Short mmCIF file of N, CA and C in Angstrom, two decimals:
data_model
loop_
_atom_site.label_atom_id
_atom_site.label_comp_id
_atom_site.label_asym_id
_atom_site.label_seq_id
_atom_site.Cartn_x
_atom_site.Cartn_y
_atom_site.Cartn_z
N UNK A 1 -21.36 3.61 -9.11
CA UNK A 1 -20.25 4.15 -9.86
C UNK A 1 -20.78 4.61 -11.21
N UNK A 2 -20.69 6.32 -11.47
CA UNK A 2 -20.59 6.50 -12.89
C UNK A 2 -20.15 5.50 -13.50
N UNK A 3 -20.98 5.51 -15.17
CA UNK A 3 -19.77 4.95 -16.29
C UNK A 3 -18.82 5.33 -16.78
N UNK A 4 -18.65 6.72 -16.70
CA UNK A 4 -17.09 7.30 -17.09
C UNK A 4 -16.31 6.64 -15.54
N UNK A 5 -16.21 6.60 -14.40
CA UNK A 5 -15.81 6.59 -13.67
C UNK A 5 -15.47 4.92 -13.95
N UNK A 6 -16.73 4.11 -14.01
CA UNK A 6 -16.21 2.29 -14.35
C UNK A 6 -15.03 2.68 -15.80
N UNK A 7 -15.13 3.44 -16.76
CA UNK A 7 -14.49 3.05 -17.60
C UNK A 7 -12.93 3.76 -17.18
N UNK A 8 -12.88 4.53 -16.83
CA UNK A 8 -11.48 5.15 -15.78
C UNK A 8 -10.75 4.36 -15.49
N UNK A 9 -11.86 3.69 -14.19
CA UNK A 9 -11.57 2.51 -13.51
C UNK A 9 -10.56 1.09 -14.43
N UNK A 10 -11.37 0.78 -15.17
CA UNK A 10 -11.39 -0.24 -16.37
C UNK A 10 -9.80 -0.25 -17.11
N UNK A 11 -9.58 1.14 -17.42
CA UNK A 11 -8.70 1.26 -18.06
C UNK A 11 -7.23 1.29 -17.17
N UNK A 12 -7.08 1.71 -15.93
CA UNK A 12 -6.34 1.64 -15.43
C UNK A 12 -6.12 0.81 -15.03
N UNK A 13 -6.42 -0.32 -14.42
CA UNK A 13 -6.59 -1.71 -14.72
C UNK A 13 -5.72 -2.85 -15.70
N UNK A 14 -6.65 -2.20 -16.80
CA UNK A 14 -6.18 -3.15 -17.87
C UNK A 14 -4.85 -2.47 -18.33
N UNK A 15 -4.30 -1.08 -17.96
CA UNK A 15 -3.09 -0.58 -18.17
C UNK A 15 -2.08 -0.98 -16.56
N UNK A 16 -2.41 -1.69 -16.19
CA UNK A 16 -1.68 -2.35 -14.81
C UNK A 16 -1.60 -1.20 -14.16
N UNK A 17 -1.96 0.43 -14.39
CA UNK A 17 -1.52 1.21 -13.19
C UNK A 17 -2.79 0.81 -12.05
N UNK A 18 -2.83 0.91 -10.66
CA UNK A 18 -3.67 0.86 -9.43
C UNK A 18 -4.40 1.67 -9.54
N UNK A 19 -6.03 1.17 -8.89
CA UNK A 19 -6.68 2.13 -9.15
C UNK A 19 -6.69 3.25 -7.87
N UNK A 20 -6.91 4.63 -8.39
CA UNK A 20 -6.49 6.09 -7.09
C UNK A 20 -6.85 5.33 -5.70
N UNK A 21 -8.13 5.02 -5.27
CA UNK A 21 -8.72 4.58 -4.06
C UNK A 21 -7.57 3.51 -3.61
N UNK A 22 -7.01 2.66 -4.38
CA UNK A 22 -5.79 1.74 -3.64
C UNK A 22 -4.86 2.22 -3.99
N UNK A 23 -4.31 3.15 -4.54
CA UNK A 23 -2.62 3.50 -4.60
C UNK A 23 -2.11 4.12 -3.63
N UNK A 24 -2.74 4.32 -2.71
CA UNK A 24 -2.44 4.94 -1.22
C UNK A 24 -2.93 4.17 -0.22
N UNK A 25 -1.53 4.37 0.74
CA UNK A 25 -2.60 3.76 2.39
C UNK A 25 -1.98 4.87 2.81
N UNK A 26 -3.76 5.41 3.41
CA UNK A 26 -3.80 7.01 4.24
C UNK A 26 -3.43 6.49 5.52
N UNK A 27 -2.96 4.96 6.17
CA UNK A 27 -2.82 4.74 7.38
C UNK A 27 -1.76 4.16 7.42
N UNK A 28 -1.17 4.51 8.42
CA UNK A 28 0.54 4.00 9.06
C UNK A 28 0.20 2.29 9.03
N UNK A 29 1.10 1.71 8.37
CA UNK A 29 1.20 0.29 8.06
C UNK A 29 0.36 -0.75 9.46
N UNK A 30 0.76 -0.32 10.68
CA UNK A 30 0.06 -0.92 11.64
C UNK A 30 -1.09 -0.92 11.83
N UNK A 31 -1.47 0.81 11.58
CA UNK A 31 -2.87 0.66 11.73
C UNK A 31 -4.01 -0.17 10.44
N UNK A 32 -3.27 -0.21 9.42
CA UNK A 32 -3.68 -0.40 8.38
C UNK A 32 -3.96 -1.98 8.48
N UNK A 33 -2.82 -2.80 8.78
CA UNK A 33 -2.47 -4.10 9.18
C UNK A 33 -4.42 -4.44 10.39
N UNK A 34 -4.01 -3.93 11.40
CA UNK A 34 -5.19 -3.33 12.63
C UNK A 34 -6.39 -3.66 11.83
N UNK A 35 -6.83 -2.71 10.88
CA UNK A 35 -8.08 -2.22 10.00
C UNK A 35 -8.26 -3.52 9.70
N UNK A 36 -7.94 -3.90 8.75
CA UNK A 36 -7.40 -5.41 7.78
C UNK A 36 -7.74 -6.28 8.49
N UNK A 37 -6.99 -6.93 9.63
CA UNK A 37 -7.56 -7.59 10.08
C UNK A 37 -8.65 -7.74 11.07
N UNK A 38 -9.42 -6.82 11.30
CA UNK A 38 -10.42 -6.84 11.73
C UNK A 38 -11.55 -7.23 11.21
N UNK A 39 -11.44 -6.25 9.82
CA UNK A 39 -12.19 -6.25 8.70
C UNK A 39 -12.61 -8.23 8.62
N UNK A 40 -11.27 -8.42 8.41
CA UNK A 40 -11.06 -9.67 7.75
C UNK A 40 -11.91 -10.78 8.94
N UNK A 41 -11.88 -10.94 9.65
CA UNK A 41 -12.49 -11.53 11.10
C UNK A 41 -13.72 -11.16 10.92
N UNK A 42 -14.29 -10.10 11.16
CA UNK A 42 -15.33 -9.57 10.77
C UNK A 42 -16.79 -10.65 9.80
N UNK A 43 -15.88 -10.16 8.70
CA UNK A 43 -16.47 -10.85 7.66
C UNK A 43 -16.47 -12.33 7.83
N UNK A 44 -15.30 -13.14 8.28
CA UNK A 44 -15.73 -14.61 8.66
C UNK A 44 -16.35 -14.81 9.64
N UNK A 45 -16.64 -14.04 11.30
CA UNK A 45 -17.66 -14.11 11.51
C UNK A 45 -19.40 -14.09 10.98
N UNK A 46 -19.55 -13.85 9.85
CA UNK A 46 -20.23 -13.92 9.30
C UNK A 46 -21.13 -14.80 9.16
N UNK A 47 -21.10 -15.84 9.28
CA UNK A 47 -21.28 -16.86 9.11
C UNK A 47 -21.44 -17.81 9.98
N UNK A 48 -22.39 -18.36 10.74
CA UNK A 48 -22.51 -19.57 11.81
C UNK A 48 -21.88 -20.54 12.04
N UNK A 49 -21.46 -21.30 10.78
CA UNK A 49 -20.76 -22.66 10.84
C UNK A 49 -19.40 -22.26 11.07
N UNK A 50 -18.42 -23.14 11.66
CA UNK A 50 -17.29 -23.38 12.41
C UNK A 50 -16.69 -23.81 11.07
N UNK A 51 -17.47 -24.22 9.98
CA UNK A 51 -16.64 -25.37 9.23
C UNK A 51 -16.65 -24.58 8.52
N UNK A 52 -17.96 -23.84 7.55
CA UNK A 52 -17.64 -22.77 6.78
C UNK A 52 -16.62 -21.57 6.72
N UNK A 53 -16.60 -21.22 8.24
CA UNK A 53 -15.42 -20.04 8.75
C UNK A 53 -13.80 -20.46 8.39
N UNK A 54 -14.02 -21.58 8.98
CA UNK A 54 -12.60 -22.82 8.63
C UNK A 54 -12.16 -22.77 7.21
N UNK A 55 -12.76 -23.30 6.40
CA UNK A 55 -13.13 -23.01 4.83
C UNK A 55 -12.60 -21.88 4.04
N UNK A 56 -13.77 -21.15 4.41
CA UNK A 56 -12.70 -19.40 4.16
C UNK A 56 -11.50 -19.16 4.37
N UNK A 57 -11.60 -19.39 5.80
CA UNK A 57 -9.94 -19.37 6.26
C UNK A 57 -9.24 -19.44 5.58
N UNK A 58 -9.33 -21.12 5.15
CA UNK A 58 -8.12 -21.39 4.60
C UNK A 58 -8.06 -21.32 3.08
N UNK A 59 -8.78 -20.59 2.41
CA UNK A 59 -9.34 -20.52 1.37
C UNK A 59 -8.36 -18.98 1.29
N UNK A 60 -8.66 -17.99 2.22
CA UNK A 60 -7.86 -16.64 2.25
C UNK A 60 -6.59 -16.82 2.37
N UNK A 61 -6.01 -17.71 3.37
CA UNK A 61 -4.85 -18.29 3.31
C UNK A 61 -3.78 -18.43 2.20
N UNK A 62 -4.70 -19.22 1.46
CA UNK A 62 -4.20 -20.15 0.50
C UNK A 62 -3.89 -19.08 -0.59
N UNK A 63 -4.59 -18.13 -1.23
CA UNK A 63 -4.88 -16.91 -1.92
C UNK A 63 -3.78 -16.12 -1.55
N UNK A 64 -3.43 -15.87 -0.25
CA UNK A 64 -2.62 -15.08 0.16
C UNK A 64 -1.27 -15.58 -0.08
N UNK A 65 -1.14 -16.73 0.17
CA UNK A 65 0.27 -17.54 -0.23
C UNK A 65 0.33 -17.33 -1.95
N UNK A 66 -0.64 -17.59 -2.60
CA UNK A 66 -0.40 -17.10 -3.89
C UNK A 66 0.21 -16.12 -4.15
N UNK A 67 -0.57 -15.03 -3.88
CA UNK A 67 -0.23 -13.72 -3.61
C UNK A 67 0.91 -13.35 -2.96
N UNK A 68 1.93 -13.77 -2.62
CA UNK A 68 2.99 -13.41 -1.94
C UNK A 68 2.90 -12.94 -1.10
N UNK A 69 1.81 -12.97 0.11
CA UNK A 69 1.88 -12.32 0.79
C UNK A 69 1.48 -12.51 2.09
N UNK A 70 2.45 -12.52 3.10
CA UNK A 70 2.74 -13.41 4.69
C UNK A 70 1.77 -12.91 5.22
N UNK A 71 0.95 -14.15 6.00
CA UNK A 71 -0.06 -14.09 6.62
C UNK A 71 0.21 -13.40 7.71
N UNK A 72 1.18 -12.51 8.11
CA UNK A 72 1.38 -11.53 8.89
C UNK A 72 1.42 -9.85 8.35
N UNK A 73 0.48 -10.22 6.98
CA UNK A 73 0.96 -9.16 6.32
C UNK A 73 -0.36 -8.74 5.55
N UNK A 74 -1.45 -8.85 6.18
CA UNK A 74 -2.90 -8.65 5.57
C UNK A 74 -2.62 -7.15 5.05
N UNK A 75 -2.54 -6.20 5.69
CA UNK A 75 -2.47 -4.57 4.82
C UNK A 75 -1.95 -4.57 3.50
N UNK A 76 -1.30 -6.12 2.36
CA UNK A 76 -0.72 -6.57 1.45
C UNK A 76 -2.04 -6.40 0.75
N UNK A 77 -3.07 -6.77 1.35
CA UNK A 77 -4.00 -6.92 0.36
C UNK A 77 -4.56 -6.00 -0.39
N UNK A 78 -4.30 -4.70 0.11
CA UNK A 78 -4.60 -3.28 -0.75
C UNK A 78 -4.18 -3.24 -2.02
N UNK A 79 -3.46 -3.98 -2.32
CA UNK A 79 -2.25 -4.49 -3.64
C UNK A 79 -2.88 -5.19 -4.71
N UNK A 80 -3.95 -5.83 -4.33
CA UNK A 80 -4.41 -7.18 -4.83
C UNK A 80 -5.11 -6.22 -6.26
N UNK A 81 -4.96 -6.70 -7.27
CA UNK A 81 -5.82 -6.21 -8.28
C UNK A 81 -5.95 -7.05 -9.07
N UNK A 82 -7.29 -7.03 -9.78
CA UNK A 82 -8.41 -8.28 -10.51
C UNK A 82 -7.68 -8.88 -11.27
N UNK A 83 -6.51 -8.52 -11.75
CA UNK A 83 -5.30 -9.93 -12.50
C UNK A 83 -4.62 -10.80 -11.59
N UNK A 84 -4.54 -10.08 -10.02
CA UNK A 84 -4.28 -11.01 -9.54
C UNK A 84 -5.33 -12.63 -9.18
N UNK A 85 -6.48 -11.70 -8.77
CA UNK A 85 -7.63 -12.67 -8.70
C UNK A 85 -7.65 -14.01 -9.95
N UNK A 86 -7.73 -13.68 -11.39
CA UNK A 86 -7.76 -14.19 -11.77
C UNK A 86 -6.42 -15.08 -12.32
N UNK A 87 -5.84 -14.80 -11.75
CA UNK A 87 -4.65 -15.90 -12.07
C UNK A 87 -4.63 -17.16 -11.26
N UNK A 88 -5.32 -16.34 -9.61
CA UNK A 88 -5.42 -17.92 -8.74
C UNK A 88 -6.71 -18.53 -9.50
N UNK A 89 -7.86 -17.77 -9.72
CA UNK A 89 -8.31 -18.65 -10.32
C UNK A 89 -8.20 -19.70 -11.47
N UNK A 90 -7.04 -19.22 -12.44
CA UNK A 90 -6.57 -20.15 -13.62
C UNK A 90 -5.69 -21.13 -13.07
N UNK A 91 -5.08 -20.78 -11.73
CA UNK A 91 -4.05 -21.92 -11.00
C UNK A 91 -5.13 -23.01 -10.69
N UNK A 92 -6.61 -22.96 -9.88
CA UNK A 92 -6.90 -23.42 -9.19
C UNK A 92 -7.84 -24.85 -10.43
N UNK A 93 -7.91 -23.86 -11.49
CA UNK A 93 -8.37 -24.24 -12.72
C UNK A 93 -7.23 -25.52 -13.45
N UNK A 94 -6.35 -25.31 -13.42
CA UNK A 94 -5.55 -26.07 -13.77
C UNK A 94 -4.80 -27.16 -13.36
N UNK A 95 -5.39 -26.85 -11.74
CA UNK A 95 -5.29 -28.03 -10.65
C UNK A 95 -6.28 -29.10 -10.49
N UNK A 96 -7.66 -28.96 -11.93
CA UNK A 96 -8.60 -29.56 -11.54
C UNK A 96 -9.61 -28.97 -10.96
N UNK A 97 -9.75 -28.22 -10.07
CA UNK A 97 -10.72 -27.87 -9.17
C UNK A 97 -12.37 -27.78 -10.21
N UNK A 98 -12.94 -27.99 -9.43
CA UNK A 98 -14.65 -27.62 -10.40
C UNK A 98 -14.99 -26.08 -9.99
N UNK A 99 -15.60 -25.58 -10.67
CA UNK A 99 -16.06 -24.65 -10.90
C UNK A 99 -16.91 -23.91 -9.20
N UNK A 100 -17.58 -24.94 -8.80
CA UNK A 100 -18.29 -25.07 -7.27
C UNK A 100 -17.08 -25.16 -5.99
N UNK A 101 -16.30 -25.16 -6.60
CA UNK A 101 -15.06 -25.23 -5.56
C UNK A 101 -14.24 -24.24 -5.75
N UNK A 102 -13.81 -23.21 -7.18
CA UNK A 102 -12.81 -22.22 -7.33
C UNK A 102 -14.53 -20.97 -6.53
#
């Protein structure tokens, strides 16, 4: 990414509008949903352990319930922007959690 382009980025952001690449889904909600979770499987295949995959899981889960948003409803996540991130992290922060665990 250019730096005019990170600072674009940056600013739209920190002005709560979405950034262009997520303010659209070029795909009909199903397919999008489809994409998503594949994607999402995908990526926890990733990984060998049963327990680690588990982990994630419920780690995405849990994020997603933050997020308002029904685990029947992964194409939600196009939505997600870095204030959201960091708010579960200040929740998870304030629950105790260590640093090796958020």
């Amino acid at each position: 990414m250019t730096t005019s382009l990170q600072h674009s980025c940056t600013e739209l952001v920190k002005a709560g509008r979405p950034v262009p690449a997520f303010d659209r889904n070029p795909e009909p909600s199903h397919q999008l949903r489809a994409m998503i979770t594949e994607m999402l499987e995908g990526w926890l295949q990733r990984t060998p352990s049963h327990h680690t995959r588990s982990s994630y899981r419920r780690d995405l889960e849990q994020f997603m319930a933050h997020a308002q948003i029904g685990a029947d409803e992964p194409e939600q996540l196009v939505r997600i922007r870095p204030q959201h991130v960091a708010a579960w992290r200040d929740q998870l922060k304030e629950r105790g959690c260590t640093n090796a665990t958020i």
